[in-house]
Short mmCIF file of C-alpha atoms in Angstrom, two decimals:
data_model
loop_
_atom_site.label_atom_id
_atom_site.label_comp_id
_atom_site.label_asym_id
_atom_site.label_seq_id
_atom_site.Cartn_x
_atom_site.Cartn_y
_atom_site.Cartn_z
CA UNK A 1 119.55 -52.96 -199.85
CA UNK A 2 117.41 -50.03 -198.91
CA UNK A 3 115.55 -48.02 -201.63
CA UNK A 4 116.91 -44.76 -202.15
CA UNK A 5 113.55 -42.03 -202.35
CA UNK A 6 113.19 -40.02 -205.63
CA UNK A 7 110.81 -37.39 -206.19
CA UNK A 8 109.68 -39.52 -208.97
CA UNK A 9 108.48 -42.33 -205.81
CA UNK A 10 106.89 -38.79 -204.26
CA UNK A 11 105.16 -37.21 -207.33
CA UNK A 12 102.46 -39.95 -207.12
CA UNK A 13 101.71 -39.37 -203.58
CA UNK A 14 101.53 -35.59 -204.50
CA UNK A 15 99.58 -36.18 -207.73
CA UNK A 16 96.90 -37.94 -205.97
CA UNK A 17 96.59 -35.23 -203.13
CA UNK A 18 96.52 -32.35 -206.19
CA UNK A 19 93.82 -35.04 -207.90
CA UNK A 20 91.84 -34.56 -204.19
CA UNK A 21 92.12 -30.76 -204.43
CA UNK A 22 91.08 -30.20 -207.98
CA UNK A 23 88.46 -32.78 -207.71
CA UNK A 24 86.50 -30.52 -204.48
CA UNK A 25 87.58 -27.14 -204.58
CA UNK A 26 85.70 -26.18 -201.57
CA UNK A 27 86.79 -29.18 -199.25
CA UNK A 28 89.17 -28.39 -196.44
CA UNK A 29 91.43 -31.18 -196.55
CA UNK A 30 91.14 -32.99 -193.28
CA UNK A 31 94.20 -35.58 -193.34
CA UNK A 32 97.44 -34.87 -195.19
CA UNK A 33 100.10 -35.52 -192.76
CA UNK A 34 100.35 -39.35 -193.60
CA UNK A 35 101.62 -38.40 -196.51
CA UNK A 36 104.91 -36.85 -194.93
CA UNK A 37 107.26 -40.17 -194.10
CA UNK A 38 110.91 -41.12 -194.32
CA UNK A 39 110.68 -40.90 -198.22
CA UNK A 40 109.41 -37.64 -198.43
CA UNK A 41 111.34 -36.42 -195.86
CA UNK A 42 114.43 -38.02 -197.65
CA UNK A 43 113.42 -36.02 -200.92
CA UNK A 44 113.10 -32.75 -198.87
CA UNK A 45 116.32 -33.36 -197.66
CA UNK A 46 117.86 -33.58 -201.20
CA UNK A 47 116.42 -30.58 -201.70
CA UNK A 48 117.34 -28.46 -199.05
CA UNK A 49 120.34 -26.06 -199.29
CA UNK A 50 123.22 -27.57 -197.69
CA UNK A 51 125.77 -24.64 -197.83
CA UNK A 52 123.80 -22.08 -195.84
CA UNK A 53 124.74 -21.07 -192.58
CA UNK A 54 123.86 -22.76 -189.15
CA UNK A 55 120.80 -21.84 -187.36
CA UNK A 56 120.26 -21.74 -183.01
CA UNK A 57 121.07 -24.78 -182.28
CA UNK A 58 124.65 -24.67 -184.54
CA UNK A 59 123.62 -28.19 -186.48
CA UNK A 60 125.44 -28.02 -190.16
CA UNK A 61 124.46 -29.64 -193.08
CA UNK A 62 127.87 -32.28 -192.62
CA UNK A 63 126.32 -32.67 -189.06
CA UNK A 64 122.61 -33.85 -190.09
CA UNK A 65 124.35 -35.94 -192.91
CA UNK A 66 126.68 -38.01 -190.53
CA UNK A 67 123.62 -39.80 -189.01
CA UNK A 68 121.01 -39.07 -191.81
CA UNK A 69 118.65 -41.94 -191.31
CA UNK A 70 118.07 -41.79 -187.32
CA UNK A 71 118.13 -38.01 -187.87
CA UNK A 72 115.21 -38.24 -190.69
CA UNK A 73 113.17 -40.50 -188.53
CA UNK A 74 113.62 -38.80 -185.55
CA UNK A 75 112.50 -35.97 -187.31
CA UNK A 76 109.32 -37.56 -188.54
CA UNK A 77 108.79 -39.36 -184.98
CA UNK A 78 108.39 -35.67 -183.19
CA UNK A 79 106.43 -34.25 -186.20
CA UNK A 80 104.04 -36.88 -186.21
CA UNK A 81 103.65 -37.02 -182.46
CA UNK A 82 103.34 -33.33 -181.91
CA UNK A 83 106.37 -33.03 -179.80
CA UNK A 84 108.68 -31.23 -182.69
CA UNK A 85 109.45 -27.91 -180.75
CA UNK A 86 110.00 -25.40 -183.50
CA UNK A 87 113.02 -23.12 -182.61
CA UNK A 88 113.37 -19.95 -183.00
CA UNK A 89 115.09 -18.47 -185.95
CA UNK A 90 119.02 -16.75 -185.76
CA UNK A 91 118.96 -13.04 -187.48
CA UNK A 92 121.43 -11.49 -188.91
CA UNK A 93 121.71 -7.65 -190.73
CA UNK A 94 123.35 -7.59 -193.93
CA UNK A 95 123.64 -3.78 -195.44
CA UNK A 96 121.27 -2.70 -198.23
CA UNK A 97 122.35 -0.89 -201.09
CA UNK A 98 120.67 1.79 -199.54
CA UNK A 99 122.93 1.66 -196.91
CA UNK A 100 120.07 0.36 -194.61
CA UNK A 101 120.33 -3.39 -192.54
CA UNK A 102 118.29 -6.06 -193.90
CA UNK A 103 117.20 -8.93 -191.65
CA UNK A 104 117.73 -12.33 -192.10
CA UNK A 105 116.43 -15.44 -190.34
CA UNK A 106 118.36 -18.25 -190.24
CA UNK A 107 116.57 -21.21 -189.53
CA UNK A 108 118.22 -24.40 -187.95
CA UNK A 109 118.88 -27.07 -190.87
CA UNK A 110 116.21 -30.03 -189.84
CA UNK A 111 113.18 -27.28 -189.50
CA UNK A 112 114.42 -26.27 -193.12
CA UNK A 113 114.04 -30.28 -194.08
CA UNK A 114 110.49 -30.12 -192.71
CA UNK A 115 109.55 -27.16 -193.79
CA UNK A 116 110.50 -28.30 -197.01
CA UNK A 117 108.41 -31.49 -196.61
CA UNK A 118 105.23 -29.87 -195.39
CA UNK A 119 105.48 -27.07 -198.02
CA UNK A 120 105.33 -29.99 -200.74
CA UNK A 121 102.47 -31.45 -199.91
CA UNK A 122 100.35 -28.42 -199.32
CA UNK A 123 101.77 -27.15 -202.71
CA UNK A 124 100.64 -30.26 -204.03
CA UNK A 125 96.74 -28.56 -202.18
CA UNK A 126 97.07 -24.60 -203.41
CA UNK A 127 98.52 -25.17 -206.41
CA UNK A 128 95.28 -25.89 -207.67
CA UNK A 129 93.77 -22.79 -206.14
CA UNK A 130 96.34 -20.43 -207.22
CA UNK A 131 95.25 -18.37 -210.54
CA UNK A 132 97.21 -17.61 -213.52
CA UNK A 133 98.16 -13.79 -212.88
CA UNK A 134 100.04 -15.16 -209.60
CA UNK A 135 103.96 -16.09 -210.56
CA UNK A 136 106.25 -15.82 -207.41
CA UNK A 137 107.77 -18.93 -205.96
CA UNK A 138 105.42 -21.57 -207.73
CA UNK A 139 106.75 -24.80 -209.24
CA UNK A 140 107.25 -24.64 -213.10
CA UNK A 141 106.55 -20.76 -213.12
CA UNK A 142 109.30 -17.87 -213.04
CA UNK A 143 109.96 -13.73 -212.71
CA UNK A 144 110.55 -14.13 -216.05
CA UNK A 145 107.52 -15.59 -217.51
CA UNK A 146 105.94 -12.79 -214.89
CA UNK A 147 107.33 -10.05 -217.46
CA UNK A 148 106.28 -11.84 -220.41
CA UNK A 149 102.48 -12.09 -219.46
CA UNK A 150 103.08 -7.89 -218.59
CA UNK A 151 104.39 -7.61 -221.62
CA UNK A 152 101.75 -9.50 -223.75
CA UNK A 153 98.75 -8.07 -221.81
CA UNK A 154 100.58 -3.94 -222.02
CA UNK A 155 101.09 -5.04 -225.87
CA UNK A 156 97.59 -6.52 -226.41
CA UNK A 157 95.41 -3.64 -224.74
CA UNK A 158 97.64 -1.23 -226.76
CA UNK A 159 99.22 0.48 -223.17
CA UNK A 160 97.11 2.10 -220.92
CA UNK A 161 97.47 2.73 -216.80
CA UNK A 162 99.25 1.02 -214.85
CA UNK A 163 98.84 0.81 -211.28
CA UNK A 164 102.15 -0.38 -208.74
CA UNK A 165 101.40 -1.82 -205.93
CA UNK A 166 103.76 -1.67 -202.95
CA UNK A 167 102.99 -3.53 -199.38
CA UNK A 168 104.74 -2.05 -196.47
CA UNK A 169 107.27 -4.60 -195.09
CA UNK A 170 104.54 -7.39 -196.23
CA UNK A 171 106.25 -10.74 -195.03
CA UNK A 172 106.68 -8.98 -191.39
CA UNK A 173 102.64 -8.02 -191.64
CA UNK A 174 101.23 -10.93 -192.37
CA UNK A 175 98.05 -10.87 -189.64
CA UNK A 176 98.18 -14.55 -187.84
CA UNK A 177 94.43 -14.10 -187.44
CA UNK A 178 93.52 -13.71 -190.94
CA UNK A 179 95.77 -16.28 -192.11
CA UNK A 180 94.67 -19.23 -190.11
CA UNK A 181 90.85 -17.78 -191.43
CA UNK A 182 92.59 -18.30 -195.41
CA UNK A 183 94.04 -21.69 -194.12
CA UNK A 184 91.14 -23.38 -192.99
CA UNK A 185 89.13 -22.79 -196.16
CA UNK A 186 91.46 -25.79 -197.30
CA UNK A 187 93.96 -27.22 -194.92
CA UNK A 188 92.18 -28.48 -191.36
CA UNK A 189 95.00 -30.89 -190.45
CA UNK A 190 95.36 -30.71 -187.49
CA UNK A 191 99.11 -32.14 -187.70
CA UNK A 192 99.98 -30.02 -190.47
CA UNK A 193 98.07 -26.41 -188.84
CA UNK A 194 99.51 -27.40 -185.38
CA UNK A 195 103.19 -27.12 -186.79
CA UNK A 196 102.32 -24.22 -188.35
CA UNK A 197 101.15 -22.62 -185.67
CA UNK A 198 104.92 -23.60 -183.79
CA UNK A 199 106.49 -22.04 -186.93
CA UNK A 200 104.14 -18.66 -186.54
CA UNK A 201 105.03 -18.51 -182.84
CA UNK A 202 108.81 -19.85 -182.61
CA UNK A 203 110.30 -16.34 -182.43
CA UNK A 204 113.48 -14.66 -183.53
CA UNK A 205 116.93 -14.48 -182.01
CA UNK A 206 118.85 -11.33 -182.16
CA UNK A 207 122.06 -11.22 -179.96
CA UNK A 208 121.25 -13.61 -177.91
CA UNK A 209 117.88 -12.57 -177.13
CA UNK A 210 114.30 -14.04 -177.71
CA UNK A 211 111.84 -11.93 -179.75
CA UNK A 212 108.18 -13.11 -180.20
CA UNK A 213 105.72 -10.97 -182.84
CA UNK A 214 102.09 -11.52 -183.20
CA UNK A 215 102.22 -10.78 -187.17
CA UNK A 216 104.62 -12.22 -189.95
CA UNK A 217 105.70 -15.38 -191.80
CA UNK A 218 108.50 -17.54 -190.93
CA UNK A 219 111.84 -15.44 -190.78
CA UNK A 220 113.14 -17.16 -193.30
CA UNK A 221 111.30 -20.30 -193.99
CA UNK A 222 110.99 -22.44 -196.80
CA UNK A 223 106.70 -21.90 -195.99
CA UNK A 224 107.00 -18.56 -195.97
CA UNK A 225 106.64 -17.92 -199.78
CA UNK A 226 103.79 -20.56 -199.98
CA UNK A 227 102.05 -18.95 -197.05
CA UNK A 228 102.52 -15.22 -198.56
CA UNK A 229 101.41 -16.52 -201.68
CA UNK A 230 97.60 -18.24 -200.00
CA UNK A 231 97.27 -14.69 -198.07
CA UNK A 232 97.79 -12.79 -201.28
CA UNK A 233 95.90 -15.20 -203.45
CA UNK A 234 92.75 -14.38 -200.64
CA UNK A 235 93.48 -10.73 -200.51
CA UNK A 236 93.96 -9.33 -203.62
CA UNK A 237 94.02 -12.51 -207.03
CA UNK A 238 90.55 -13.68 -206.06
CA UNK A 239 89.63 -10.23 -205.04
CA UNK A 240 90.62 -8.61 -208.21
CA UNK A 241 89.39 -11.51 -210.73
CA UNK A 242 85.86 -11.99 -208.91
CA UNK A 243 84.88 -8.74 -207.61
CA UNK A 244 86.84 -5.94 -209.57
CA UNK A 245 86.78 -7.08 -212.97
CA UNK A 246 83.46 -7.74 -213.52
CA UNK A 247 82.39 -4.67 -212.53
CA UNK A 248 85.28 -2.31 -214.77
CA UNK A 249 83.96 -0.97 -218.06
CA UNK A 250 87.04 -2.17 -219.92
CA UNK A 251 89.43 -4.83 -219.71
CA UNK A 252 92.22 -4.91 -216.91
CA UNK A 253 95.49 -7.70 -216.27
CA UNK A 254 97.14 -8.08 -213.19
CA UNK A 255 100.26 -9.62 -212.65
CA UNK A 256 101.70 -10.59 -209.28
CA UNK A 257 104.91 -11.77 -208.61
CA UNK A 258 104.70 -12.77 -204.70
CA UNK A 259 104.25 -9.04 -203.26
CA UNK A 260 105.18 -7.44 -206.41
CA UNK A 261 102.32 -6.54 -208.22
CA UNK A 262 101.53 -4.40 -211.21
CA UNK A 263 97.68 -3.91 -212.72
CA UNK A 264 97.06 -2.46 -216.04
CA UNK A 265 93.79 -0.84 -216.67
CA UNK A 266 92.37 0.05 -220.34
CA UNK A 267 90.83 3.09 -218.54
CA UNK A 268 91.56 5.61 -216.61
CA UNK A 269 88.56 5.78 -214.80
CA UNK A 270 88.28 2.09 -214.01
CA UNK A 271 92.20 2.96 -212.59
CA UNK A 272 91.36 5.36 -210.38
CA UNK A 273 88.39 3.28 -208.85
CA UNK A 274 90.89 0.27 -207.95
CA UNK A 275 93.05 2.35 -206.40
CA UNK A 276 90.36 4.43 -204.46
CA UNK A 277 89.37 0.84 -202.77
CA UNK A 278 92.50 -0.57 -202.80
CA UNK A 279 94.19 0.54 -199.21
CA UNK A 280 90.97 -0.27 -197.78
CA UNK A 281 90.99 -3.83 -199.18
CA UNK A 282 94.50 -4.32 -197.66
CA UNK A 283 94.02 -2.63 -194.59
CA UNK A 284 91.18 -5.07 -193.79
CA UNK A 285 94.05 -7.37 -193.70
CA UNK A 286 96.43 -5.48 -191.50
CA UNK A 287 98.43 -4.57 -194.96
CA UNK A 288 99.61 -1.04 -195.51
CA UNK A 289 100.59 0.22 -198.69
CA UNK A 290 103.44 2.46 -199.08
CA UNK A 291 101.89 6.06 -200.28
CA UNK A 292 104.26 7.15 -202.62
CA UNK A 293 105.39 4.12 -204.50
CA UNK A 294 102.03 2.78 -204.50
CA UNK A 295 101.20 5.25 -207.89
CA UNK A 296 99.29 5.23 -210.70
CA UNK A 297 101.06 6.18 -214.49
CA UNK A 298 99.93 7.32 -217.67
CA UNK A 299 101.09 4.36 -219.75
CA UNK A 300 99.43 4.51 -222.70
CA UNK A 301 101.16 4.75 -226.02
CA UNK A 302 103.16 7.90 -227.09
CA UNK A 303 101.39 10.28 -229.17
CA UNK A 304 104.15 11.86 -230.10
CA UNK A 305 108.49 11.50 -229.41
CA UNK A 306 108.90 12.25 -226.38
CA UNK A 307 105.78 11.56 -224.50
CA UNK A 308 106.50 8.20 -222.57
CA UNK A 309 105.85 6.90 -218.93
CA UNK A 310 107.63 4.13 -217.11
CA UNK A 311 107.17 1.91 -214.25
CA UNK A 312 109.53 -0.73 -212.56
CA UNK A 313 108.71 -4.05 -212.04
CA UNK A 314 110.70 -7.18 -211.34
CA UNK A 315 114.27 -5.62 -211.76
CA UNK A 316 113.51 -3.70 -215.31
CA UNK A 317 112.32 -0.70 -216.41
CA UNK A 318 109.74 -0.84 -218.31
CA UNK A 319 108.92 1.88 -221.51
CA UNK A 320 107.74 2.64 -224.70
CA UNK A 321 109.88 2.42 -227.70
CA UNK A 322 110.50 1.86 -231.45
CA UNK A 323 110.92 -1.22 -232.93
CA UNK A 324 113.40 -2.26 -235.28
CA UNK A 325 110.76 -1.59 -238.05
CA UNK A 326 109.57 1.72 -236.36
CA UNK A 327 106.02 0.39 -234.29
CA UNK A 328 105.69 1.56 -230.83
CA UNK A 329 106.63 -1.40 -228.40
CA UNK A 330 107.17 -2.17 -224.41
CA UNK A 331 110.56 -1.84 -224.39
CA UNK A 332 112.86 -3.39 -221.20
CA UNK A 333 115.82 -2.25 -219.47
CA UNK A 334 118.06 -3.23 -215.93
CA UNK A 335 116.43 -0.75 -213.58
CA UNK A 336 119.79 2.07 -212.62
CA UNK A 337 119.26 0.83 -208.85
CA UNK A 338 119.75 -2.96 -209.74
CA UNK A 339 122.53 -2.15 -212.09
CA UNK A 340 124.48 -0.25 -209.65
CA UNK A 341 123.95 -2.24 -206.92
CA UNK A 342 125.50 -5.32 -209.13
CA UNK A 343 128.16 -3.36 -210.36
CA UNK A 344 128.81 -2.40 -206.48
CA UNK A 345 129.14 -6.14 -205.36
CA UNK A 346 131.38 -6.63 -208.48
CA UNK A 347 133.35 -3.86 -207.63
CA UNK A 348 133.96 -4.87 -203.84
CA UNK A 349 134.51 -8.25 -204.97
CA UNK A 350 137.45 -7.36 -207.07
CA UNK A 351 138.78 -4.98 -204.48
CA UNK A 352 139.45 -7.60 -201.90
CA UNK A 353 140.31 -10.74 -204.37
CA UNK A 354 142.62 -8.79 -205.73
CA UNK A 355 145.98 -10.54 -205.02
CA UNK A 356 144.14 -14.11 -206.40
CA UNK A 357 145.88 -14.99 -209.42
CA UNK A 358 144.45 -13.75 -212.29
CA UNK A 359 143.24 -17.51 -213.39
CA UNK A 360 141.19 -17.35 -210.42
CA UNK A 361 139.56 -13.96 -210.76
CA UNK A 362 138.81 -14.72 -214.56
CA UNK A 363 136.87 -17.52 -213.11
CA UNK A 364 134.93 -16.31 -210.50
CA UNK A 365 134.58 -12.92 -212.90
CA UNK A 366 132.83 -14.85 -216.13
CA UNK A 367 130.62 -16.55 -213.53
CA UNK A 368 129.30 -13.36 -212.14
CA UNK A 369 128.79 -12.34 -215.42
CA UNK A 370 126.65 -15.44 -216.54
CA UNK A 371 124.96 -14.78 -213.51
CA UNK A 372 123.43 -11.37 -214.34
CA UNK A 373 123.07 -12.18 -218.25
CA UNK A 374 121.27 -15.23 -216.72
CA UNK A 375 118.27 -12.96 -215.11
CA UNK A 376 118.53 -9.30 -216.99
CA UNK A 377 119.57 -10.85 -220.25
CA UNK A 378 116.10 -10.38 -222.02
CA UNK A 379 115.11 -9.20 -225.27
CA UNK A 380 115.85 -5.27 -225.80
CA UNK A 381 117.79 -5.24 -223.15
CA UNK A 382 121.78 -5.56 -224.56
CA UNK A 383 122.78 -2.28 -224.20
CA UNK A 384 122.43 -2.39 -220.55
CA UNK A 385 124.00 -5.44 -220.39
CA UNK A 386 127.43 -4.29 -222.70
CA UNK A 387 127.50 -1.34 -220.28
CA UNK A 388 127.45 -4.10 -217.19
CA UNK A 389 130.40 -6.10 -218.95
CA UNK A 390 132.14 -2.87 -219.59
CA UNK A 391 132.11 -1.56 -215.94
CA UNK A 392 133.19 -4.53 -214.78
CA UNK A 393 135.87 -5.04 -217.39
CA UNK A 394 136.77 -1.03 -216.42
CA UNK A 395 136.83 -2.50 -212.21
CA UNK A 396 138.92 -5.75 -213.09
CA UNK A 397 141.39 -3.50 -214.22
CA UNK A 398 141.69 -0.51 -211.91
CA UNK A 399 142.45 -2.71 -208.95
CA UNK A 400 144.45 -5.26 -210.73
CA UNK A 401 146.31 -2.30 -211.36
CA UNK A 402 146.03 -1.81 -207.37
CA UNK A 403 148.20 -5.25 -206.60
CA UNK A 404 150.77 -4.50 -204.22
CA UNK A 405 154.55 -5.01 -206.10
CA UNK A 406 153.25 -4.68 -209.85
CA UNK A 407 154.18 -2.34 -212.49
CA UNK A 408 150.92 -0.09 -213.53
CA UNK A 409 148.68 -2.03 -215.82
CA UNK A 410 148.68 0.02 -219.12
CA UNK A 411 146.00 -0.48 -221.55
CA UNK A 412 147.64 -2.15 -224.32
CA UNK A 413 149.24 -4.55 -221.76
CA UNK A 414 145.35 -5.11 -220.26
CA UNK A 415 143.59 -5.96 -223.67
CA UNK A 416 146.37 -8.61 -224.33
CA UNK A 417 145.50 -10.22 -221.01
CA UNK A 418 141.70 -9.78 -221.54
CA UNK A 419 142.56 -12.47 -224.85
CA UNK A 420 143.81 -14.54 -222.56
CA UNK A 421 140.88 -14.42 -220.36
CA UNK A 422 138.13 -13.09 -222.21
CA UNK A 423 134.80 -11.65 -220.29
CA UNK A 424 131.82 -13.03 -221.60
CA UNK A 425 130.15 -11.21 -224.08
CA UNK A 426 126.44 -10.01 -223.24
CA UNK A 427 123.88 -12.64 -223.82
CA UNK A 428 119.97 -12.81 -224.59
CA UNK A 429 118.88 -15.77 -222.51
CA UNK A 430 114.99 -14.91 -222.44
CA UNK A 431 114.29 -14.38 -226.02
CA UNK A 432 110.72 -12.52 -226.88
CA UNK A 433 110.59 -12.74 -230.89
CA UNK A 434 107.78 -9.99 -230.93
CA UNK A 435 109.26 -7.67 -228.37
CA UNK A 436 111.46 -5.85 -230.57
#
């Protein structure tokens, strides 16, 4: 009876490659593609998404699965031989809330299973490069804990200025050049660099036609966020915590959250030096920042009522306000453009599930709900979420009221259905004792 692979079989092999990397710091790794076989490729399969849409070459999830075994191994047999072709990824345009197209890259189910598999082990490499101000797609670390180090440095240094960063269209920027400099400081497999190289070059398809671009990650990929995260982690975390710091004349945080960043400075002066340096630093690396929303703000504590600044970051606004026993704090609230566009998706979504049964709306309604308690329910925070609940309880109604061949839902008649099918009330899921 064949052994069914656990990542429990596969943390060993990746502990002892993390062991390798934390034990020589400056060694390129020369040979890490033995550790990608049928097991690990097994385990990145369990892993891997299997509702998402097909990619060029129409292969589902179902179809991979019927002959998982000879697909895994015929998988590992190109990888390992160098003749894996990497194909090109499908886009698609979904609309924006700004009413702008977004792109999407749809990549073709096995090259997400070994993307998946190489991006383990060379997590199992960076991870032990990566510093503690960097937060976005790393194992065991979340936006979330992101705002709470913000919050405890802003708290700490008693406010100060804060400094957003925004990079122009940064996973579409990525210089190919540069990065392969960042990747062999660490990872000279020549396996392992080769398919990344396919990935880099594979190209998109847009309606039918082949695009090529000689900057970017992955459209797409499950390596993308790894690889943004080693070109960041070059460009700006060592950057800032080697070079800047030492030479500021107070004390300074940054926080990154993949190409979100924020930096707090105790002074103004050592603020206004970053930032003088700062589009040079990025341009070096074909970045661009964006020169209005790249800003610097006056975020020290109020004087006086009345006298506060604000920044976004991560999906909140982020402000000074009173505590419960009257001390100025960082206070946290849904930033208006997330909330509306929630409340927009909630909206449409009852609009055209309208003639479900009201069982079924109640369902999908209070999971939609969890859902957005789930990321914006943090401390300080409730009264954005009771205005969330109440829009949507204000949308479930108006077009329930819309079914075709119903008498007009009246209010009284509403609140005895909503104790049938109660909305969830708001919820704090990320609790900060101190915050309020």
């Amino acid at each position: 009876m064949k052994r069914t692979p656990t990542l429990e079989n596969i943390s060993t092999k990746l502990q002892r490659i993390a062991m390798l990397a934390r034990t020589a710091p400056q060694m390129a790794i020369r040979t890490l593609a033995h550790h990608i076989d049928v097991d690990l490729l097994h385990v990145a399969y369990q892993r891997t998404r299997k509702d998402g849409a097909a990619g060029v070459d129409g292969q589902t999830a179902a179809d991979f699965a019927a002959n998982r075994e000879a697909s895994l191994q015929s998988l590992l047999d190109r990888f390992k031989s160098g003749t894996y072709l990497a194909p090109p990824v499908r886009r698609v345009e979904i609309p924006k809330a700004d009413g702008t197209m977004r792109p999407i890259g749809i990549p073709t189910f096995e090259d997400k299973v070994l993307q998946r598999a190489v991006t383990m082990v060379l997590n199992a490499v960076y991870e032990q490069d990566f510093l503690a101000c960097s937060y976005g797609f790393r194992p065991g670390r979340s936006a979330h804990q992101a705002l709470q180090a913000l919050w405890d440095a802003v708290m700490k240094m008693g406010g100060g200025w804060m400094l957003e960063l925004d990079i122009r269209h940064f996973f579409d920027s990525v210089d190919h050049g540069h990065l392969r400099a960042i990747l062999d400081r660490r990872v000279r497999d020549g396996v392992i660099r080769r398919m990344i190289d396919k990935w880099l070059k594979a190209g998109v398809q847009v309606e039918g036609k082949l695009l090529h671009f000689e900057t970017g990650t992955p459209q797409g990929g499950v390596i993308s966020p790894l690889i943004a995260n080693a070109y960041l982690h070059e460009v700006l975390d060592v950057w800032f915590e080697q070079e800047v710091r030492p030479r500021l004349d107070g004390s300074a945080s940054l926080i990154r959250y993949a190409d979100d960043a924020v930096m707090i400075f105790e002074r103004e002066a050592d603020a206004k030096r970053v930032m003088a340096v700062l589009a040079k630093r990025f341009a070096r690396y074909g970045l661009t920042l964006h020169p209005t929303k790249t800003r610097l703000i006056d975020f020290r504590r109020p004087a006086r009522k009345g006298e506060r600044g604000s920044f976004d970051f991560l999906g909140f606004t982020h402000f000074w306000g009173r505590s419960r026993r009257g001390y100025w704090v960082v206070q946290r609230k849904t930033m208006s453009s997330r909330f509306g566009r929630a409340l927009k998706r909630v909206v449409e979504w009852c609009r055209f599930n309208r003639h479900r049964s009201v069982a079924e709306q109640h369902s999908s309604l209070v999971r939609k709900l969890r859902g957005h308690y789930n990321y914006y329910g943090i401390t300080g925070n409730s009264r954005s979420l009771g205005r969330f609940r109440d829009e949507v309880r204000r949308a479930w109604r108006k077009w329930l009221d819309r079914r075709s061949n119903s008498k007009p839902m009246r209010w009284d008649r509403y609140v005895l259905l909503l104790k049938r099918y109660p909305l969830p009330p708001p919820r704090i899921v990320h609790s900060s004792v101190n915050a309020t």
